[in-house]
CSV table of C-alpha atoms in Angstrom, one decimal:
chain,number,residue,atom,x,y,z
A,1,UNK,CA,12.3,-20.2,-52.6
A,2,UNK,CA,11.8,-18.5,-56.0
A,3,UNK,CA,9.4,-15.7,-56.4
A,4,UNK,CA,9.1,-13.6,-58.6
A,5,UNK,CA,10.2,-9.4,-58.7
A,6,UNK,CA,8.7,-7.3,-60.7
A,7,UNK,CA,9.1,-3.8,-61.4
A,8,UNK,CA,6.9,-0.6,-61.2
A,9,UNK,CA,4.5,-1.2,-64.5
A,10,UNK,CA,4.3,-4.4,-62.8
A,11,UNK,CA,6.1,-6.5,-65.5
A,12,UNK,CA,7.9,-9.6,-64.5
A,13,UNK,CA,11.5,-8.5,-64.5
A,14,UNK,CA,13.3,-11.9,-63.2
A,15,UNK,CA,12.7,-14.8,-60.7
A,16,UNK,CA,15.0,-14.8,-56.9
A,17,UNK,CA,15.5,-16.9,-54.7
A,18,UNK,CA,14.2,-16.1,-51.2
A,19,UNK,CA,16.7,-16.1,-48.5
A,20,UNK,CA,16.4,-19.0,-45.5
A,21,UNK,CA,15.0,-16.3,-43.4
A,22,UNK,CA,11.9,-17.1,-45.3
A,23,UNK,CA,11.9,-20.1,-45.2
A,24,UNK,CA,10.9,-20.0,-41.2
A,25,UNK,CA,8.8,-22.4,-39.2
A,26,UNK,CA,6.2,-20.0,-37.9
A,27,UNK,CA,6.1,-19.9,-34.4
A,28,UNK,CA,3.6,-17.5,-33.1
A,29,UNK,CA,3.7,-18.7,-29.9
A,30,UNK,CA,8.3,-17.2,-29.8
A,31,UNK,CA,6.0,-14.0,-32.2
A,32,UNK,CA,4.4,-13.5,-29.4
A,33,UNK,CA,7.0,-12.5,-27.1
A,34,UNK,CA,8.5,-10.9,-28.9
A,35,UNK,CA,5.9,-8.5,-29.2
A,36,UNK,CA,4.6,-8.2,-26.1
A,37,UNK,CA,8.4,-6.9,-25.0
A,38,UNK,CA,8.5,-4.2,-27.3
A,39,UNK,CA,4.3,-3.4,-26.2
A,40,UNK,CA,6.3,-3.1,-22.7
A,41,UNK,CA,9.0,-1.2,-23.2
A,42,UNK,CA,7.5,1.2,-24.5
A,43,UNK,CA,4.8,2.4,-21.6
A,44,UNK,CA,5.0,5.4,-20.2
A,45,UNK,CA,6.0,4.5,-17.1
A,46,UNK,CA,3.2,6.3,-13.7
A,47,UNK,CA,2.2,6.1,-10.5
A,48,UNK,CA,0.5,8.5,-7.7
A,49,UNK,CA,2.4,10.9,-4.9
A,50,UNK,CA,3.6,8.3,-2.5
A,51,UNK,CA,1.8,10.3,0.0
A,52,UNK,CA,-2.2,10.5,-1.8
A,53,UNK,CA,-4.9,11.2,1.4
A,54,UNK,CA,-2.0,10.8,3.7
A,55,UNK,CA,-1.4,13.8,4.4
A,56,UNK,CA,-3.9,14.2,7.6
A,57,UNK,CA,-3.8,13.9,11.1
A,58,UNK,CA,-6.7,11.0,12.2
A,59,UNK,CA,-4.6,9.7,15.0
A,60,UNK,CA,-7.0,8.1,16.7
A,61,UNK,CA,-5.9,6.6,20.3
A,62,UNK,CA,-7.0,2.9,20.8
A,63,UNK,CA,-6.3,3.0,25.2
A,64,UNK,CA,-9.0,3.1,27.3
A,65,UNK,CA,-8.5,6.4,29.2
A,66,UNK,CA,-6.8,8.5,27.4
A,67,UNK,CA,-8.7,11.7,26.5
A,68,UNK,CA,-8.6,11.6,23.1
A,69,UNK,CA,-10.2,8.0,22.4
A,70,UNK,CA,-12.9,6.1,21.1
A,71,UNK,CA,-12.7,2.8,23.4
A,72,UNK,CA,-16.5,2.3,24.5
A,73,UNK,CA,-18.5,4.5,21.9
A,74,UNK,CA,-18.8,2.0,19.8
A,75,UNK,CA,-16.8,3.3,16.6
A,76,UNK,CA,-15.5,0.9,14.6
A,77,UNK,CA,-12.1,1.2,14.4
A,78,UNK,CA,-11.9,3.7,10.6
A,79,UNK,CA,-9.5,6.4,11.1
A,80,UNK,CA,-10.1,9.3,12.2
A,81,UNK,CA,-9.9,13.1,12.7
A,82,UNK,CA,-11.6,15.2,14.8
A,83,UNK,CA,-13.2,18.7,13.9
A,84,UNK,CA,-15.1,20.3,17.2
A,85,UNK,CA,-15.2,18.4,20.6
A,86,UNK,CA,-17.1,19.1,23.9
A,87,UNK,CA,-15.3,17.9,26.8
A,88,UNK,CA,-14.9,14.6,25.9
A,89,UNK,CA,-17.0,13.9,23.5
A,90,UNK,CA,-15.5,14.3,19.8
A,91,UNK,CA,-16.7,15.1,16.7
A,92,UNK,CA,-15.2,13.1,13.8
A,93,UNK,CA,-15.0,12.2,10.3
A,94,UNK,CA,-13.3,9.5,9.3
A,95,UNK,CA,-9.9,10.0,6.9
A,96,UNK,CA,-7.2,8.5,5.7
A,97,UNK,CA,-8.6,4.8,5.1
A,98,UNK,CA,-9.5,3.7,1.9
A,99,UNK,CA,-12.9,3.6,2.9
A,100,UNK,CA,-13.0,6.8,4.1
A,101,UNK,CA,-13.4,9.7,1.8
A,102,UNK,CA,-11.1,12.0,0.8
A,103,UNK,CA,-8.9,8.7,2.4
A,104,UNK,CA,-5.7,6.6,0.1
A,105,UNK,CA,-6.0,5.1,-2.6
A,106,UNK,CA,-6.0,0.2,-1.2
A,107,UNK,CA,-3.4,0.0,-3.9
A,108,UNK,CA,-2.3,2.9,-6.4
A,109,UNK,CA,-0.2,2.0,-8.8
A,110,UNK,CA,3.7,2.3,-7.9
A,111,UNK,CA,5.8,4.9,-10.1
A,112,UNK,CA,9.0,2.7,-9.4
A,113,UNK,CA,6.9,-0.1,-11.0
A,114,UNK,CA,9.7,-1.9,-13.8
A,115,UNK,CA,7.0,-2.1,-16.7
A,116,UNK,CA,9.8,-3.3,-19.4
A,117,UNK,CA,10.7,-7.3,-20.5
A,118,UNK,CA,13.6,-8.4,-21.9
A,119,UNK,CA,13.9,-11.0,-24.4
A,120,UNK,CA,17.2,-13.3,-24.9
A,121,UNK,CA,19.8,-12.0,-28.5
A,122,UNK,CA,18.6,-15.5,-30.3
A,123,UNK,CA,14.9,-15.1,-29.5
A,124,UNK,CA,14.4,-11.9,-30.4
A,125,UNK,CA,15.9,-12.5,-33.9
A,126,UNK,CA,14.4,-16.4,-34.4
A,127,UNK,CA,11.0,-14.4,-33.8
A,128,UNK,CA,11.8,-12.0,-36.4
A,129,UNK,CA,12.6,-15.1,-39.2
A,130,UNK,CA,9.4,-16.9,-38.0
A,131,UNK,CA,7.4,-13.6,-39.1
A,132,UNK,CA,8.8,-12.8,-42.0
A,133,UNK,CA,7.8,-15.9,-43.6
A,134,UNK,CA,4.5,-15.6,-42.4
A,135,UNK,CA,4.2,-12.3,-44.7
A,136,UNK,CA,5.4,-14.8,-48.0
A,137,UNK,CA,2.5,-17.0,-46.4
A,138,UNK,CA,-1.0,-15.9,-49.1
A,139,UNK,CA,-3.4,-18.1,-46.4
A,140,UNK,CA,-1.8,-16.7,-43.2
A,141,UNK,CA,-1.8,-12.5,-44.7
A,142,UNK,CA,-5.9,-13.1,-45.7
A,143,UNK,CA,-6.8,-14.8,-42.6
A,144,UNK,CA,-5.6,-10.8,-41.6
A,145,UNK,CA,-8.2,-10.0,-43.9
A,146,UNK,CA,-5.9,-8.8,-45.7
A,147,UNK,CA,-7.1,-8.1,-49.6
A,148,UNK,CA,-5.0,-9.5,-52.6
A,149,UNK,CA,-4.3,-9.3,-55.9
A,150,UNK,CA,-3.5,-13.1,-57.8
A,151,UNK,CA,0.6,-13.2,-58.9
A,152,UNK,CA,1.3,-13.0,-54.1
A,153,UNK,CA,3.9,-13.2,-53.3
A,154,UNK,CA,6.5,-10.6,-55.5
A,155,UNK,CA,9.3,-8.7,-55.0
A,156,UNK,CA,9.6,-5.2,-56.4
A,157,UNK,CA,12.6,-3.9,-58.2
A,158,UNK,CA,15.1,-1.9,-56.2
A,159,UNK,CA,14.4,1.1,-58.0
A,160,UNK,CA,10.3,1.8,-57.0
A,161,UNK,CA,12.7,3.2,-53.6
A,162,UNK,CA,13.4,7.3,-56.1
A,163,UNK,CA,9.3,7.3,-56.0
A,164,UNK,CA,9.6,11.0,-53.9
A,165,UNK,CA,5.6,12.1,-54.4
A,166,UNK,CA,3.1,9.6,-53.3
A,167,UNK,CA,0.1,9.9,-55.8
A,168,UNK,CA,3.2,8.6,-57.5
A,169,UNK,CA,3.3,5.9,-54.5
A,170,UNK,CA,-1.0,5.4,-54.4
A,171,UNK,CA,-0.4,4.8,-58.6
A,172,UNK,CA,2.2,2.2,-58.1
A,173,UNK,CA,0.0,0.0,-55.1
A,174,UNK,CA,-3.3,0.4,-57.6
A,175,UNK,CA,-0.9,-1.2,-60.7
A,176,UNK,CA,-0.8,-3.9,-58.2
A,177,UNK,CA,-3.4,-4.9,-57.2
A,178,UNK,CA,-4.0,-3.2,-53.4
A,179,UNK,CA,-6.6,-1.2,-54.0
A,180,UNK,CA,-9.4,-3.2,-51.7
A,181,UNK,CA,-6.2,-3.5,-49.8
A,182,UNK,CA,-6.1,0.5,-49.5
A,183,UNK,CA,-9.4,0.5,-49.1
A,184,UNK,CA,-10.5,-1.4,-45.5
A,185,UNK,CA,-7.7,1.3,-43.8
A,186,UNK,CA,-10.9,4.5,-44.8
A,187,UNK,CA,-12.5,2.8,-42.1
A,188,UNK,CA,-11.4,4.1,-39.0
A,189,UNK,CA,-12.7,2.7,-35.9
A,190,UNK,CA,-13.3,5.4,-32.9
A,191,UNK,CA,-12.0,4.6,-29.5
A,192,UNK,CA,-13.6,3.3,-26.4
A,193,UNK,CA,-12.4,5.1,-23.8
A,194,UNK,CA,-10.0,8.1,-22.3
A,195,UNK,CA,-8.0,7.3,-25.9
A,196,UNK,CA,-10.6,10.5,-27.4
A,197,UNK,CA,-9.6,13.0,-25.3
A,198,UNK,CA,-5.2,12.5,-25.8
A,199,UNK,CA,-5.0,13.4,-29.2
A,200,UNK,CA,-5.1,9.2,-30.1
A,201,UNK,CA,-9.7,9.2,-31.4
A,202,UNK,CA,-9.8,6.8,-34.2
A,203,UNK,CA,-8.0,3.2,-35.0
A,204,UNK,CA,-6.5,2.8,-37.8
A,205,UNK,CA,-6.1,-0.8,-39.8
A,206,UNK,CA,-3.1,-3.0,-40.5
A,207,UNK,CA,-2.1,-1.9,-44.7
A,208,UNK,CA,0.7,-2.8,-46.1
A,209,UNK,CA,4.2,-2.6,-45.4
A,210,UNK,CA,7.1,-1.3,-47.3
A,211,UNK,CA,10.3,-3.5,-46.7
A,212,UNK,CA,13.2,-1.5,-48.5
A,213,UNK,CA,17.0,-1.6,-48.2
A,214,UNK,CA,18.0,2.7,-47.6
A,215,UNK,CA,16.9,5.6,-47.0
A,216,UNK,CA,15.3,6.9,-49.9
A,217,UNK,CA,13.0,9.6,-50.9
A,218,UNK,CA,10.0,6.5,-50.6
A,219,UNK,CA,10.7,7.0,-47.3
A,220,UNK,CA,8.9,10.2,-46.8
A,221,UNK,CA,6.5,10.0,-50.4
A,222,UNK,CA,4.8,6.3,-48.5
A,223,UNK,CA,4.3,8.2,-45.1
A,224,UNK,CA,1.1,9.6,-45.9
A,225,UNK,CA,-0.4,6.7,-46.7
A,226,UNK,CA,-3.5,5.6,-44.4
A,227,UNK,CA,-2.2,2.4,-42.5
A,228,UNK,CA,1.3,2.1,-45.0
A,229,UNK,CA,4.3,1.8,-43.2
A,230,UNK,CA,8.0,1.6,-44.3
A,231,UNK,CA,11.2,0.4,-43.0
A,232,UNK,CA,14.9,-0.1,-43.5
A,233,UNK,CA,16.0,-4.2,-43.0
A,234,UNK,CA,18.3,-2.8,-39.7
A,235,UNK,CA,14.7,-0.9,-38.0
A,236,UNK,CA,12.7,-4.9,-38.4
A,237,UNK,CA,10.9,-6.0,-35.8
A,238,UNK,CA,8.6,-8.6,-34.5
A,239,UNK,CA,5.6,-5.9,-34.2
A,240,UNK,CA,5.4,-4.6,-37.3
A,241,UNK,CA,5.8,-7.6,-39.2
A,242,UNK,CA,2.8,-8.9,-36.5
A,243,UNK,CA,0.7,-6.0,-35.5
A,244,UNK,CA,-1.0,-7.2,-32.4
A,245,UNK,CA,0.2,-10.5,-32.3
A,246,UNK,CA,-1.2,-11.6,-35.9
A,247,UNK,CA,1.5,-12.5,-37.8
A,248,UNK,CA,1.6,-13.1,-41.8
A,249,UNK,CA,0.8,-8.7,-42.2
A,250,UNK,CA,0.8,-7.6,-45.7
A,251,UNK,CA,4.7,-7.0,-47.0
A,252,UNK,CA,6.4,-5.4,-50.0
A,253,UNK,CA,10.5,-6.5,-50.1
A,254,UNK,CA,12.4,-4.2,-52.5
A,255,UNK,CA,14.8,-6.9,-54.0
A,256,UNK,CA,17.9,-4.5,-52.5
A,257,UNK,CA,16.0,-5.1,-49.2
A,258,UNK,CA,15.9,-9.0,-49.1
A,259,UNK,CA,19.6,-9.2,-50.2
A,260,UNK,CA,20.0,-7.0,-46.5
A,261,UNK,CA,18.2,-9.5,-44.9
A,262,UNK,CA,20.0,-13.0,-45.7
A,263,UNK,CA,22.7,-11.0,-44.0
A,264,UNK,CA,21.2,-10.4,-41.0
A,265,UNK,CA,19.1,-11.6,-38.2
A,266,UNK,CA,21.5,-14.8,-38.4
A,267,UNK,CA,21.4,-17.2,-34.8
């Protein structure tokens, strides 16, 4: 499969043969497994204090002739602590059990739970190749909601990696025909739940993913554009190429990055 290579002014320089990694069958099941594995490994472990709600003396005897007992009093078997007593009659209050005030939780999150998952190396590589091939299929890219120019897919010449100003990157993307896709990310969605209180109040849509051959000025100049990510081939993963388990992210590859991908992800 041959794809045109454009310069920063959208002039076609040549046609480039894409490596076999971009001809893989799109396996959504493998992509799903790879993305879930990445998300599981990035979870922050959490859990309750193991003695929470249990630091209380709430022992209550059920034997017939114990002095501090409840046998024959018509009481439920809920653990209770005594607040006062008059002879053998006690003033009780429930404690310790999950159905009592201040008691422990029935099934609290355990701090020692293992959240991370494992994935075979060949499965991971095949998932990445499958996600790579989805990025050059216009129908799959459009199904994610991206707005494409009619010339898509195409590659970019390696000299765009030298762009060191954000306004120049914006000019490049508008020249290539991605203004509508960038406008999609202007609509911020207020997050539901407690994430609003934790420094992430808004959800922002994913836009273009740049894949460059090496660390370059474009890594910083494109960093501050809403919805845009930039990565080198050795840091590619299924979640970047298929956010939310949906393959077909709008991805722009430089010619040098494709040459590096051709030598990677072999299985």
